[in-house]
Tab-separated table of C-alpha atoms in Angstrom:
chain	number	residue	atom	x	y	z
A	6	MET	CA	-0.187	0.130	0.090
A	7	THR	CA	0.957	3.801	-0.470
A	8	ASP	CA	2.656	5.234	2.494
A	9	LYS	CA	-0.135	7.011	4.174
A	10	SER	CA	1.947	8.719	7.305
A	11	THR	CA	1.774	12.072	5.732
A	12	GLN	CA	-1.756	12.178	4.304
A	13	ARG	CA	-4.629	13.846	6.263
A	14	LEU	CA	-7.373	12.054	7.979
A	15	MET	CA	-10.421	14.250	8.665
A	16	LEU	CA	-12.598	13.009	11.720
A	17	SER	CA	-15.989	14.035	12.236
A	18	ALA	CA	-18.762	13.297	14.864
A	19	SER	CA	-21.966	12.117	13.312
A	20	ASN	CA	-25.158	10.351	14.269
A	21	LEU	CA	-24.512	7.209	12.851
A	22	PRO	CA	-26.480	4.503	15.093
A	23	THR	CA	-24.149	2.671	17.589
A	24	PRO	CA	-24.061	-0.850	17.920
A	25	HIS	CA	-26.048	-0.877	20.993
A	26	ASP	CA	-27.949	2.539	20.109
A	27	THR	CA	-26.572	4.121	23.302
A	28	THR	CA	-24.482	7.744	23.777
A	29	ASP	CA	-22.543	6.416	26.544
A	30	TYR	CA	-18.834	7.002	25.668
A	31	SER	CA	-17.746	3.857	27.741
A	32	GLU	CA	-19.447	1.966	24.924
A	33	PRO	CA	-18.123	0.855	21.669
A	34	THR	CA	-19.170	3.000	18.800
A	35	THR	CA	-19.184	2.677	15.130
A	36	VAL	CA	-17.315	4.210	12.264
A	37	LEU	CA	-18.328	5.241	8.686
A	38	LEU	CA	-14.822	5.029	6.569
A	39	LEU	CA	-14.568	7.003	3.399
A	40	PRO	CA	-13.913	6.990	0.329
A	41	ALA	CA	-13.974	3.219	1.512
A	42	PHE	CA	-17.772	2.918	1.882
A	43	ALA	CA	-17.110	0.349	4.997
A	44	ILE	CA	-18.623	0.306	8.249
A	45	VAL	CA	-16.540	-0.252	11.153
A	46	GLN	CA	-18.103	-1.786	14.536
A	47	ASN	CA	-17.026	-2.196	18.081
A	48	VAL	CA	-14.633	0.926	17.859
A	49	HIS	CA	-13.137	1.606	21.157
A	50	PRO	CA	-10.497	3.780	22.596
A	51	LYS	CA	-8.535	0.421	23.338
A	52	ASN	CA	-8.870	-0.768	19.973
A	53	VAL	CA	-8.124	2.587	17.957
A	54	SER	CA	-4.514	1.416	17.006
A	55	GLN	CA	-5.697	-1.571	15.256
A	56	LEU	CA	-8.265	0.337	13.310
A	57	ILE	CA	-5.882	2.726	12.268
A	58	THR	CA	-3.204	0.287	11.254
A	59	SER	CA	-5.352	-2.782	9.934
A	60	VAL	CA	-8.182	-0.915	8.234
A	61	ILE	CA	-7.499	2.800	7.535
A	62	ASN	CA	-4.223	2.076	6.265
A	63	GLN	CA	-5.345	-0.337	4.051
A	64	ALA	CA	-8.306	1.420	2.409
A	65	PRO	CA	-8.563	3.623	-0.433
A	66	THR	CA	-7.914	7.373	-0.089
A	67	ASN	CA	-9.234	10.178	-2.217
A	68	SER	CA	-6.576	9.357	-4.612
A	69	SER	CA	-6.506	5.944	-4.830
A	70	PRO	CA	-7.167	4.414	-8.258
A	71	LEU	CA	-10.670	2.556	-8.412
A	72	ALA	CA	-9.742	-1.237	-7.185
A	73	PRO	CA	-11.287	-3.567	-4.940
A	74	TRP	CA	-9.585	-3.505	-1.415
A	75	ARG	CA	-11.477	-5.594	1.059
A	76	SER	CA	-9.768	-8.999	0.295
A	77	ALA	CA	-6.926	-7.538	2.227
A	78	ILE	CA	-9.132	-7.558	5.387
A	79	PRO	CA	-11.120	-9.857	7.200
A	80	ALA	CA	-14.761	-9.492	8.046
A	81	SER	CA	-13.635	-9.140	11.818
A	82	LEU	CA	-10.288	-8.276	13.702
A	83	PRO	CA	-9.579	-10.257	16.873
A	84	SER	CA	-9.743	-7.751	19.725
A	85	PRO	CA	-6.417	-6.744	21.465
A	86	ASP	CA	-8.190	-6.518	24.566
A	87	ALA	CA	-10.246	-9.695	26.143
A	88	SER	CA	-12.656	-6.727	27.818
A	89	ILE	CA	-13.766	-5.533	24.416
A	90	ALA	CA	-15.813	-7.096	21.447
A	91	ASP	CA	-13.901	-7.664	18.050
A	92	LEU	CA	-13.688	-5.314	15.374
A	93	THR	CA	-16.158	-6.151	12.644
A	94	ILE	CA	-15.564	-4.456	9.064
A	95	LYS	CA	-19.094	-4.766	6.251
A	96	SER	CA	-19.383	-2.847	3.374
A	97	SER	CA	-22.169	0.147	3.568
A	98	PRO	CA	-25.103	-1.125	2.014
A	99	HIS	CA	-25.525	2.324	0.301
A	100	ASN	CA	-25.045	3.660	-3.134
A	101	ALA	CA	-24.469	7.031	-1.986
A	102	VAL	CA	-24.119	8.847	1.219
A	103	ILE	CA	-24.697	12.381	2.119
A	104	LEU	CA	-22.978	14.093	4.762
A	105	MET	CA	-24.150	17.508	6.294
A	106	CYS	CA	-22.336	19.699	8.962
A	107	SER	CA	-25.207	20.313	11.668
A	108	GLN	CA	-23.096	21.679	14.590
A	109	LYS	CA	-24.716	24.413	16.269
A	110	THR	CA	-21.820	25.432	18.736
A	111	ARG	CA	-19.825	25.987	15.639
A	112	ASP	CA	-22.094	27.688	13.108
A	113	ALA	CA	-25.613	28.679	14.207
A	114	ARG	CA	-26.648	28.570	10.640
A	115	CYS	CA	-25.456	24.881	9.833
A	116	GLY	CA	-27.380	23.769	12.830
A	117	GLN	CA	-30.466	25.318	11.782
A	118	SER	CA	-30.065	24.356	7.954
A	119	ALA	CA	-29.265	20.616	8.321
A	120	PRO	CA	-32.623	19.499	9.776
A	121	LEU	CA	-34.154	21.305	7.045
A	122	LEU	CA	-32.232	20.279	3.978
A	123	ARG	CA	-32.400	16.777	5.664
A	124	LYS	CA	-36.261	16.936	5.528
A	125	GLU	CA	-36.242	18.435	2.012
A	126	LEU	CA	-33.913	15.722	0.613
A	127	GLU	CA	-36.064	12.838	2.131
A	128	ARG	CA	-39.241	14.544	0.433
A	129	HIS	CA	-37.271	13.961	-2.903
A	130	LEU	CA	-35.750	10.723	-2.539
A	131	ARG	CA	-38.803	8.674	-0.940
A	132	PRO	CA	-40.775	8.638	-4.320
A	133	LEU	CA	-37.717	7.334	-5.804
A	134	GLY	CA	-37.385	4.461	-3.066
A	135	LEU	CA	-34.050	5.653	-2.622
A	136	PHE	CA	-34.389	7.144	1.043
A	137	ARG	CA	-32.602	5.283	3.754
A	138	ASP	CA	-33.245	6.325	7.386
A	139	LEU	CA	-30.311	5.243	9.937
A	140	HIS	CA	-31.276	1.648	10.736
A	141	ASP	CA	-32.298	1.113	7.443
A	142	GLU	CA	-29.517	-1.540	5.883
A	143	ARG	CA	-31.449	-2.485	2.465
A	144	PRO	CA	-29.036	-2.367	-0.130
A	145	GLY	CA	-28.860	0.506	-2.652
A	146	GLY	CA	-30.313	4.070	-1.886
A	147	VAL	CA	-28.975	7.175	-0.108
A	148	GLY	CA	-27.839	7.386	3.797
A	149	ILE	CA	-28.139	10.772	5.015
A	150	TYR	CA	-26.115	11.699	8.317
A	151	PHE	CA	-25.523	14.889	10.008
A	152	ILE	CA	-21.741	15.394	11.108
A	153	SER	CA	-19.758	18.115	13.203
A	154	HIS	CA	-18.237	21.404	11.880
A	155	VAL	CA	-16.404	21.170	8.339
A	156	GLY	CA	-14.979	24.134	6.508
A	157	GLY	CA	-14.691	27.885	7.705
A	158	HIS	CA	-17.464	29.994	8.929
A	159	LYS	CA	-17.444	31.745	5.034
A	160	TYR	CA	-19.489	28.684	4.033
A	161	SER	CA	-22.788	27.384	5.705
A	162	ALA	CA	-24.810	24.699	4.650
A	163	ASN	CA	-22.298	22.399	3.815
A	164	VAL	CA	-23.420	19.338	1.979
A	165	MET	CA	-21.022	16.404	1.147
A	166	VAL	CA	-22.321	13.507	-1.469
A	167	TYR	CA	-20.156	10.304	-1.624
A	168	ARG	CA	-21.010	8.528	-4.643
A	169	ARG	CA	-20.078	4.673	-5.867
A	170	PRO	CA	-19.277	4.021	-9.229
A	171	ASN	CA	-22.182	5.182	-11.543
A	172	ALA	CA	-24.311	4.771	-8.433
A	173	PHE	CA	-27.614	4.666	-10.060
A	174	GLY	CA	-26.692	4.067	-13.650
A	175	ARG	CA	-27.402	7.231	-14.914
A	176	ASP	CA	-23.982	9.102	-14.921
A	177	ASP	CA	-23.928	8.896	-18.735
A	178	GLU	CA	-27.612	10.426	-19.419
A	179	PRO	CA	-27.635	14.152	-21.207
A	180	LEU	CA	-27.284	16.975	-19.111
A	181	PRO	CA	-29.811	19.829	-19.803
A	182	GLU	CA	-28.714	23.110	-20.444
A	183	GLY	CA	-26.988	24.712	-17.439
A	184	VAL	CA	-26.108	21.649	-15.529
A	185	GLU	CA	-22.171	21.003	-15.353
A	186	GLU	CA	-19.969	18.133	-14.742
A	187	ALA	CA	-18.314	18.629	-11.273
A	188	ALA	CA	-15.154	17.991	-12.926
A	189	PRO	CA	-13.765	18.645	-16.579
A	190	LYS	CA	-14.603	15.872	-18.528
A	191	ASP	CA	-11.254	14.577	-19.705
A	192	ASP	CA	-10.736	10.900	-21.344
A	193	LYS	CA	-12.958	9.118	-18.874
A	194	GLU	CA	-11.418	5.700	-17.742
A	195	ASP	CA	-13.597	2.541	-18.119
A	196	ILE	CA	-14.379	1.813	-14.883
A	197	LYS	CA	-17.144	-0.771	-15.940
A	198	GLU	CA	-15.125	-3.877	-14.320
A	199	GLU	CA	-14.918	-1.988	-11.183
A	200	GLU	CA	-18.568	-0.965	-11.246
A	201	GLU	CA	-19.627	-4.575	-11.972
A	202	ALA	CA	-17.391	-5.767	-9.060
A	203	GLN	CA	-18.732	-3.519	-6.487
A	204	ASN	CA	-22.324	-4.410	-7.144
A	205	GLY	CA	-23.419	-7.050	-5.283
A	206	GLU	CA	-19.826	-8.510	-4.055
A	207	GLU	CA	-18.505	-7.244	-0.959
A	208	LYS	CA	-15.042	-8.412	-1.513
A	209	GLY	CA	-14.761	-6.548	-5.140
A	210	ASP	CA	-16.138	-3.157	-3.335
A	211	VAL	CA	-14.320	-0.326	-4.771
A	212	GLY	CA	-15.588	2.723	-2.242
A	213	ALA	CA	-16.587	5.855	-3.593
A	214	ALA	CA	-15.614	6.887	-7.138
A	215	GLN	CA	-16.663	10.824	-6.475
A	216	CYS	CA	-17.409	12.972	-3.633
A	217	ILE	CA	-18.772	16.531	-4.658
A	218	TRP	CA	-18.811	19.010	-1.839
A	219	LEU	CA	-21.246	21.832	-1.828
A	220	ALA	CA	-21.699	24.767	0.157
A	221	ARG	CA	-24.556	27.544	0.798
A	222	VAL	CA	-27.352	24.651	-0.107
A	223	ARG	CA	-30.909	25.775	0.268
A	224	PRO	CA	-34.192	24.045	0.862
A	225	GLU	CA	-35.127	24.615	-2.814
A	226	ASP	CA	-31.963	23.542	-4.173
A	227	CYS	CA	-32.427	20.001	-2.859
A	228	GLU	CA	-34.813	18.821	-5.970
A	229	ASN	CA	-31.844	19.381	-8.294
A	230	LEU	CA	-29.390	18.183	-5.819
A	231	VAL	CA	-31.309	14.796	-5.589
A	232	ARG	CA	-32.003	14.811	-9.399
A	233	TYR	CA	-28.399	16.007	-11.002
A	234	THR	CA	-25.578	15.640	-7.882
A	235	VAL	CA	-26.669	12.132	-6.380
A	236	LEU	CA	-28.308	10.303	-9.730
A	237	LYS	CA	-25.873	11.594	-11.874
A	238	GLY	CA	-22.701	13.147	-10.012
A	239	LYS	CA	-23.249	16.792	-11.995
A	240	VAL	CA	-23.463	19.962	-10.359
A	241	VAL	CA	-25.978	22.641	-11.068
A	242	LYS	CA	-24.754	25.645	-9.422
A	243	PRO	CA	-20.739	25.089	-9.620
A	244	GLU	CA	-20.014	28.940	-9.189
A	245	ARG	CA	-22.004	29.531	-6.169
A	246	GLN	CA	-21.752	26.158	-4.357
A	247	LEU	CA	-19.078	23.788	-5.378
A	248	ARG	CA	-16.300	23.748	-2.641
A	249	GLY	CA	-14.472	20.892	-3.687
A	250	GLY	CA	-14.385	16.967	-3.964
A	251	PHE	CA	-12.487	14.451	-5.872
A	252	ASP	CA	-13.677	11.711	-9.174
A	253	ARG	CA	-11.204	8.834	-8.640
A	254	GLY	CA	-12.608	7.092	-11.434
A	255	ARG	CA	-10.859	10.211	-13.620
A	256	GLY	CA	-8.028	10.381	-11.235
A	257	LEU	CA	-8.872	14.157	-10.350
A	258	MET	CA	-7.993	14.643	-6.547
A	259	SER	CA	-9.763	18.295	-6.623
A	260	TRP	CA	-11.522	20.877	-8.672
């Protein structure tokens, strides 16, 4: 694997359900590892070192080529401490994940906007059969999670959309006027084999192919956010909302 000792790792608190649905800090918690699209359960301060060396350091990063990675990691890792359960690793069942800044203490605007945006996103995802609540593990669909503050106070209503390769089979559909690629469309890599491996075979999971980071998102933007960004990986208002992201399928680390 590539040496990751100098790479940054962003850690955010979230409302991802814990193994026992408790908020007690003495109990193990759950980690959603992105862009790997991996869920790691039974994480505890006593096994964090194991989590980093045996899972995070083996998982893909934003700059990794699209390739299966799970074969290097077993479904469970024996606990280094008899008092805590083994780490368990599984692929996220979702085809896309939306992360929204919701921390009131850093920026009240995010704390106010996140619940409104979530409700509006749910309204547009439900008719498509794609909305997944916190405990819904049906394959496919879109998971929505609140996270702690990201970015500077200059930007509020931050939304990050992580997508599997051609998550809903609509990435190559023609775009209407005014809707743009999230990144310049250079020679696109043929990722058909990775997509086929990802769809249904956990060992062939390549993780997220794309992340689109938006800010200043308003409730009235949510319909097009679902229609174009979630379903097709495109951006409707890049000049006003696009903050960054990556596209591993095209080898683009930022735009």
